[in-house]
């Protein structure tokens, strides 16, 4: 009965913008290079006809810079990006084709939902925040008002402790240049698309604020662009740590948070982890917040994944 009431409430509230055609994330398709070498000369055949006129020999490729023979700065920049991408792909732990497709599908769904919210606001329709207000419960949810505040999405960066590698998030931001991480398929393109629509991406983590600079550098290195510690990158660890709900409500005071992305229930509301563990599944599916899954609350792969070899070392701060 609670689920039925929740679905009826969702329909009446008009959370989704009906009739809008969702655009796919403008993902740049990449291709593999095979056959001839791009920066080296072709292999000389065993025999060749006598040339009619002497050919001008090709300039020797400078050692250590295979892009020097390219004629434009743009071509050299593209070649260097391709080299870096290939090197990163070799270094990263390979993901299965199914997991990569699932990640792309998930981030496409997120983008489609947010695109509908952007279209709804442009059409003058009311858009609701998905951050629970103080004092709200899962059975009686209330949300921080959106008013005319700019749009934002909250992304949690920490891998769930229930995952296969519970200390992975501690390895990510050691900050000594040895971090082994990559962006999951679709995440970088999704964040880029959001920014083009004027939607702010805000990343949060339970790491200590002392890791701000290392975390920001890591995000920039793998393609997410610039993040400002304390504003668009919020590390809430410390003594005592700041609760997830407090961070969400603080952000919602300045932004209309139209979506939250996480990989654990606690990334959406602390209430999930505060009650009886035996009732946790029912709290997610049999309460008045159930319609939010896929419609404001997105249980997705973390935008950043560790590619380091699993270790038994103690977590590093």
Short mmCIF file of C-alpha atoms in Angstrom, two decimals:
data_model
loop_
_atom_site.label_atom_id
_atom_site.label_comp_id
_atom_site.label_asym_id
_atom_site.label_seq_id
_atom_site.Cartn_x
_atom_site.Cartn_y
_atom_site.Cartn_z
CA UNK A 1 0.00 0.00 0.00
CA UNK A 2 2.87 2.39 0.78
CA UNK A 3 4.37 1.73 -2.64
CA UNK A 4 1.01 2.41 -4.34
CA UNK A 5 0.61 5.67 -2.42
CA UNK A 6 4.13 6.62 -3.41
CA UNK A 7 3.51 6.00 -7.11
CA UNK A 8 0.30 8.02 -7.01
CA UNK A 9 2.15 10.83 -5.26
CA UNK A 10 4.84 10.80 -7.92
CA UNK A 11 2.28 11.07 -10.70
CA UNK A 12 0.53 13.96 -9.02
CA UNK A 13 3.74 15.84 -8.28
CA UNK A 14 4.83 15.75 -11.91
CA UNK A 15 8.45 14.95 -11.09
CA UNK A 16 9.09 13.80 -14.65
CA UNK A 17 8.52 16.03 -17.64
CA UNK A 18 6.20 14.07 -19.95
CA UNK A 19 6.43 14.47 -23.71
CA UNK A 20 10.06 15.53 -23.69
CA UNK A 21 12.41 13.76 -26.06
CA UNK A 22 15.57 12.86 -24.17
CA UNK A 23 18.89 13.41 -25.87
CA UNK A 24 21.64 10.86 -25.50
CA UNK A 25 24.92 11.81 -23.90
CA UNK A 26 27.17 13.07 -26.72
CA UNK A 27 29.70 10.31 -26.22
CA UNK A 28 32.70 10.49 -28.51
CA UNK A 29 33.22 7.11 -30.10
CA UNK A 30 36.79 5.85 -30.03
CA UNK A 31 38.41 3.44 -32.43
CA UNK A 32 41.41 1.16 -32.26
CA UNK A 33 44.38 1.51 -34.59
CA UNK A 34 45.57 -1.55 -36.46
CA UNK A 35 47.65 -2.42 -39.51
CA UNK A 36 50.16 0.23 -40.53
CA UNK A 37 52.11 2.19 -37.97
CA UNK A 38 50.89 5.77 -37.69
CA UNK A 39 54.11 7.49 -36.74
CA UNK A 40 56.65 5.12 -38.33
CA UNK A 41 57.44 4.33 -41.98
CA UNK A 42 55.89 1.38 -43.81
CA UNK A 43 57.89 -1.82 -44.00
CA UNK A 44 60.02 -1.88 -47.15
CA UNK A 45 59.07 -4.65 -49.64
CA UNK A 46 61.62 -7.29 -50.49
CA UNK A 47 61.89 -6.06 -54.09
CA UNK A 48 60.70 -2.93 -55.84
CA UNK A 49 61.00 -1.51 -59.39
CA UNK A 50 63.79 0.88 -60.30
CA UNK A 51 62.55 4.42 -59.69
CA UNK A 52 62.30 6.76 -62.70
CA UNK A 53 63.66 9.68 -60.70
CA UNK A 54 65.42 9.84 -57.39
CA UNK A 55 62.89 10.33 -54.61
CA UNK A 56 63.48 12.83 -51.85
CA UNK A 57 64.18 10.83 -48.69
CA UNK A 58 61.73 11.32 -45.84
CA UNK A 59 63.17 13.21 -42.88
CA UNK A 60 64.31 11.03 -40.05
CA UNK A 61 61.90 10.83 -37.12
CA UNK A 62 63.42 12.65 -34.16
CA UNK A 63 64.13 10.30 -31.32
CA UNK A 64 61.72 10.54 -28.46
CA UNK A 65 59.10 12.66 -30.28
CA UNK A 66 57.00 10.69 -32.77
CA UNK A 67 54.70 13.69 -33.30
CA UNK A 68 57.38 16.09 -34.55
CA UNK A 69 56.72 15.24 -38.22
CA UNK A 70 53.04 16.22 -37.98
CA UNK A 71 52.42 19.55 -39.64
CA UNK A 72 49.97 21.33 -37.33
CA UNK A 73 49.79 21.90 -33.57
CA UNK A 74 46.27 20.46 -33.59
CA UNK A 75 47.46 17.19 -35.17
CA UNK A 76 50.32 16.91 -32.68
CA UNK A 77 47.96 17.57 -29.76
CA UNK A 78 45.54 14.91 -30.99
CA UNK A 79 48.38 12.39 -31.45
CA UNK A 80 49.61 13.00 -27.91
CA UNK A 81 46.07 12.52 -26.54
CA UNK A 82 45.74 9.23 -28.42
CA UNK A 83 49.09 8.07 -27.05
CA UNK A 84 48.08 8.99 -23.50
CA UNK A 85 44.71 7.25 -23.89
CA UNK A 86 46.34 4.08 -25.18
CA UNK A 87 48.84 4.09 -22.33
CA UNK A 88 46.08 4.60 -19.77
CA UNK A 89 44.06 1.75 -21.28
CA UNK A 90 47.01 -0.63 -20.96
CA UNK A 91 47.63 0.42 -17.37
CA UNK A 92 44.02 0.20 -16.24
CA UNK A 93 42.48 -3.03 -15.09
CA UNK A 94 40.24 -4.16 -17.95
CA UNK A 95 36.50 -4.08 -17.32
CA UNK A 96 34.17 -6.59 -18.95
CA UNK A 97 32.21 -5.54 -21.99
CA UNK A 98 28.99 -6.07 -20.02
CA UNK A 99 30.05 -3.83 -17.14
CA UNK A 100 31.16 -1.10 -19.57
CA UNK A 101 27.82 -1.29 -21.38
CA UNK A 102 25.93 -1.20 -18.08
CA UNK A 103 27.87 1.90 -17.04
CA UNK A 104 27.11 3.66 -20.33
CA UNK A 105 23.45 2.72 -20.03
CA UNK A 106 23.26 4.03 -16.47
CA UNK A 107 24.83 7.39 -17.28
CA UNK A 108 22.67 7.74 -20.39
CA UNK A 109 19.60 7.28 -18.17
CA UNK A 110 20.87 9.93 -15.75
CA UNK A 111 21.46 12.39 -18.57
CA UNK A 112 18.03 11.72 -20.10
CA UNK A 113 16.35 12.43 -16.75
CA UNK A 114 18.27 15.65 -16.11
CA UNK A 115 17.68 16.83 -19.67
CA UNK A 116 13.94 16.53 -19.02
CA UNK A 117 14.27 18.63 -15.86
CA UNK A 118 16.17 21.32 -17.76
CA UNK A 119 13.46 21.35 -20.45
CA UNK A 120 10.74 21.52 -17.80
CA UNK A 121 12.25 24.60 -16.17
CA UNK A 122 12.69 26.30 -19.55
CA UNK A 123 9.00 25.64 -20.18
CA UNK A 124 8.10 27.35 -16.89
CA UNK A 125 7.19 24.14 -15.05
CA UNK A 126 8.03 23.58 -11.39
CA UNK A 127 10.96 21.27 -10.69
CA UNK A 128 11.47 19.55 -7.34
CA UNK A 129 14.68 18.96 -5.41
CA UNK A 130 15.46 15.38 -4.40
CA UNK A 131 17.25 16.28 -1.13
CA UNK A 132 15.20 15.36 1.92
CA UNK A 133 14.52 18.32 4.20
CA UNK A 134 15.47 18.25 7.88
CA UNK A 135 12.95 16.23 9.87
CA UNK A 136 11.64 14.37 6.83
CA UNK A 137 11.28 10.59 6.92
CA UNK A 138 11.18 7.92 4.25
CA UNK A 139 7.45 7.44 4.89
CA UNK A 140 6.73 11.17 5.01
CA UNK A 141 9.30 12.79 2.73
CA UNK A 142 9.64 16.53 2.32
CA UNK A 143 12.22 18.15 0.10
CA UNK A 144 14.37 21.27 0.29
CA UNK A 145 12.62 23.89 -1.91
CA UNK A 146 14.12 24.54 -5.33
CA UNK A 147 12.74 28.01 -5.99
CA UNK A 148 14.87 29.61 -8.74
CA UNK A 149 18.20 28.15 -7.60
CA UNK A 150 20.57 26.83 -10.29
CA UNK A 151 20.58 23.10 -10.99
CA UNK A 152 23.16 20.71 -9.53
CA UNK A 153 23.81 16.99 -9.26
CA UNK A 154 25.56 15.33 -6.31
CA UNK A 155 27.97 12.47 -7.10
CA UNK A 156 29.40 10.30 -4.33
CA UNK A 157 32.98 9.18 -5.04
CA UNK A 158 33.43 6.50 -2.38
CA UNK A 159 33.06 2.84 -3.20
CA UNK A 160 30.56 1.03 -0.99
CA UNK A 161 32.08 -0.84 1.95
CA UNK A 162 30.04 -3.82 0.81
CA UNK A 163 32.00 -3.97 -2.45
CA UNK A 164 34.68 -6.46 -3.39
CA UNK A 165 37.49 -4.12 -2.30
CA UNK A 166 36.37 -2.17 0.80
CA UNK A 167 39.58 -0.13 1.14
CA UNK A 168 39.72 0.95 -2.52
CA UNK A 169 38.67 4.51 -1.78
CA UNK A 170 41.60 4.89 0.59
CA UNK A 171 44.06 3.94 -2.15
CA UNK A 172 42.64 6.42 -4.62
CA UNK A 173 43.92 9.67 -3.24
CA UNK A 174 47.26 8.91 -1.68
CA UNK A 175 48.44 12.10 -3.35
CA UNK A 176 52.00 10.96 -4.11
CA UNK A 177 51.42 10.42 -7.83
CA UNK A 178 50.91 6.68 -7.52
CA UNK A 179 47.09 6.74 -7.68
CA UNK A 180 45.71 4.10 -10.04
CA UNK A 181 42.23 5.22 -11.11
CA UNK A 182 40.09 5.67 -14.20
CA UNK A 183 36.68 7.13 -15.04
CA UNK A 184 33.89 4.62 -15.66
CA UNK A 185 32.43 4.58 -19.20
CA UNK A 186 30.01 7.45 -19.77
CA UNK A 187 30.83 9.42 -16.63
CA UNK A 188 33.17 12.06 -18.12
CA UNK A 189 30.91 12.58 -21.13
CA UNK A 190 27.86 12.79 -18.88
CA UNK A 191 29.42 15.43 -16.64
CA UNK A 192 30.52 17.43 -19.70
CA UNK A 193 26.98 17.32 -21.09
CA UNK A 194 25.53 18.46 -17.75
CA UNK A 195 27.87 21.43 -17.60
CA UNK A 196 26.92 22.50 -21.13
CA UNK A 197 23.31 22.67 -19.93
CA UNK A 198 24.32 24.81 -16.95
CA UNK A 199 23.99 21.99 -14.41
CA UNK A 200 26.71 22.00 -11.72
CA UNK A 201 28.39 18.67 -10.93
CA UNK A 202 29.36 18.43 -7.25
CA UNK A 203 31.49 15.51 -6.05
CA UNK A 204 31.46 14.40 -2.40
CA UNK A 205 33.55 11.94 -0.40
CA UNK A 206 34.03 10.72 3.16
CA UNK A 207 37.76 11.41 2.79
CA UNK A 208 39.42 14.02 5.01
CA UNK A 209 39.66 17.61 3.71
CA UNK A 210 43.45 17.31 3.80
CA UNK A 211 43.08 15.27 0.60
CA UNK A 212 41.34 18.11 -1.28
CA UNK A 213 44.22 19.03 -3.58
CA UNK A 214 45.09 15.42 -4.41
CA UNK A 215 41.43 14.60 -5.15
CA UNK A 216 41.01 17.66 -7.37
CA UNK A 217 44.22 16.81 -9.26
CA UNK A 218 43.07 13.21 -9.70
CA UNK A 219 39.69 14.27 -11.13
CA UNK A 220 41.33 16.70 -13.56
CA UNK A 221 43.89 14.09 -14.64
CA UNK A 222 41.26 11.55 -15.69
CA UNK A 223 39.15 14.06 -17.60
CA UNK A 224 36.54 15.51 -15.23
CA UNK A 225 37.93 19.04 -15.39
CA UNK A 226 38.37 21.53 -12.58
CA UNK A 227 36.76 21.16 -9.16
CA UNK A 228 36.93 23.73 -6.37
CA UNK A 229 37.51 22.24 -2.89
CA UNK A 230 34.76 23.20 -0.48
CA UNK A 231 32.40 24.22 -3.29
CA UNK A 232 32.22 21.64 -6.06
CA UNK A 233 34.41 19.06 -4.30
CA UNK A 234 33.38 18.36 -0.71
CA UNK A 235 35.42 16.00 1.49
CA UNK A 236 33.45 15.56 4.70
CA UNK A 237 35.78 13.43 6.82
CA UNK A 238 37.32 14.73 10.03
CA UNK A 239 36.77 14.72 13.76
CA UNK A 240 33.85 14.57 13.94
CA UNK A 241 32.92 13.87 10.29
CA UNK A 242 30.16 15.85 8.64
CA UNK A 243 27.11 13.71 7.97
CA UNK A 244 26.00 13.02 4.43
CA UNK A 245 22.60 14.62 5.10
CA UNK A 246 24.29 17.79 6.32
CA UNK A 247 26.36 18.02 3.14
CA UNK A 248 23.32 17.40 0.95
CA UNK A 249 21.25 20.06 2.73
CA UNK A 250 24.10 22.57 2.64
CA UNK A 251 24.42 22.11 -1.12
CA UNK A 252 20.62 22.26 -1.51
CA UNK A 253 20.60 25.65 0.22
CA UNK A 254 22.39 27.12 -2.83
CA UNK A 255 21.33 24.73 -5.60
CA UNK A 256 18.27 22.90 -6.84
CA UNK A 257 19.65 19.35 -6.57
CA UNK A 258 17.69 17.49 -9.25
CA UNK A 259 19.63 14.23 -8.95
CA UNK A 260 21.86 12.32 -6.55
CA UNK A 261 24.26 9.60 -7.75
CA UNK A 262 25.69 6.97 -5.42
CA UNK A 263 26.35 3.26 -5.04
CA UNK A 264 24.91 2.75 -1.53
CA UNK A 265 21.62 3.73 0.13
CA UNK A 266 23.40 6.02 2.58
CA UNK A 267 24.51 8.21 -0.34
CA UNK A 268 20.89 9.38 -0.64
CA UNK A 269 19.77 9.65 2.99
CA UNK A 270 21.39 8.81 6.32
CA UNK A 271 18.00 7.44 7.38
CA UNK A 272 18.68 4.20 5.49
CA UNK A 273 21.65 3.41 7.75
CA UNK A 274 20.08 4.63 10.98
CA UNK A 275 17.30 2.06 11.26
CA UNK A 276 17.09 -1.69 11.72
CA UNK A 277 19.32 -3.46 9.20
CA UNK A 278 16.71 -6.18 8.71
CA UNK A 279 14.22 -3.56 7.52
CA UNK A 280 16.69 -1.85 5.18
CA UNK A 281 15.46 -3.52 1.95
CA UNK A 282 11.86 -2.60 2.75
CA UNK A 283 12.95 0.97 3.53
CA UNK A 284 14.25 1.28 -0.03
CA UNK A 285 11.26 -0.24 -1.80
CA UNK A 286 8.20 -0.05 0.46
CA UNK A 287 8.27 3.58 1.54
CA UNK A 288 7.23 6.87 -0.03
CA UNK A 289 10.71 7.45 -1.54
CA UNK A 290 10.54 4.32 -3.72
CA UNK A 291 9.49 6.28 -6.86
CA UNK A 292 12.72 8.30 -6.70
CA UNK A 293 14.87 5.40 -7.91
CA UNK A 294 15.69 6.27 -11.51
CA UNK A 295 13.77 9.53 -11.16
CA UNK A 296 16.12 11.69 -9.10
CA UNK A 297 18.00 9.04 -7.12
CA UNK A 298 20.37 6.98 -9.27
CA UNK A 299 22.16 3.91 -7.95
CA UNK A 300 25.03 3.97 -10.46
CA UNK A 301 28.63 2.85 -10.75
CA UNK A 302 30.93 5.36 -9.05
CA UNK A 303 32.21 7.89 -11.61
CA UNK A 304 35.77 6.96 -10.56
CA UNK A 305 37.00 3.41 -10.05
CA UNK A 306 40.24 2.12 -8.61
CA UNK A 307 42.36 0.03 -10.96
CA UNK A 308 44.96 -0.86 -8.35
CA UNK A 309 45.69 -4.48 -7.55
CA UNK A 310 43.77 -5.54 -4.41
CA UNK A 311 45.98 -5.24 -1.35
CA UNK A 312 46.00 -6.26 2.28
CA UNK A 313 47.74 -3.05 3.33
CA UNK A 314 46.07 -0.82 5.90
CA UNK A 315 44.00 2.05 4.44
CA UNK A 316 46.03 5.18 3.81
CA UNK A 317 44.88 8.65 4.84
#
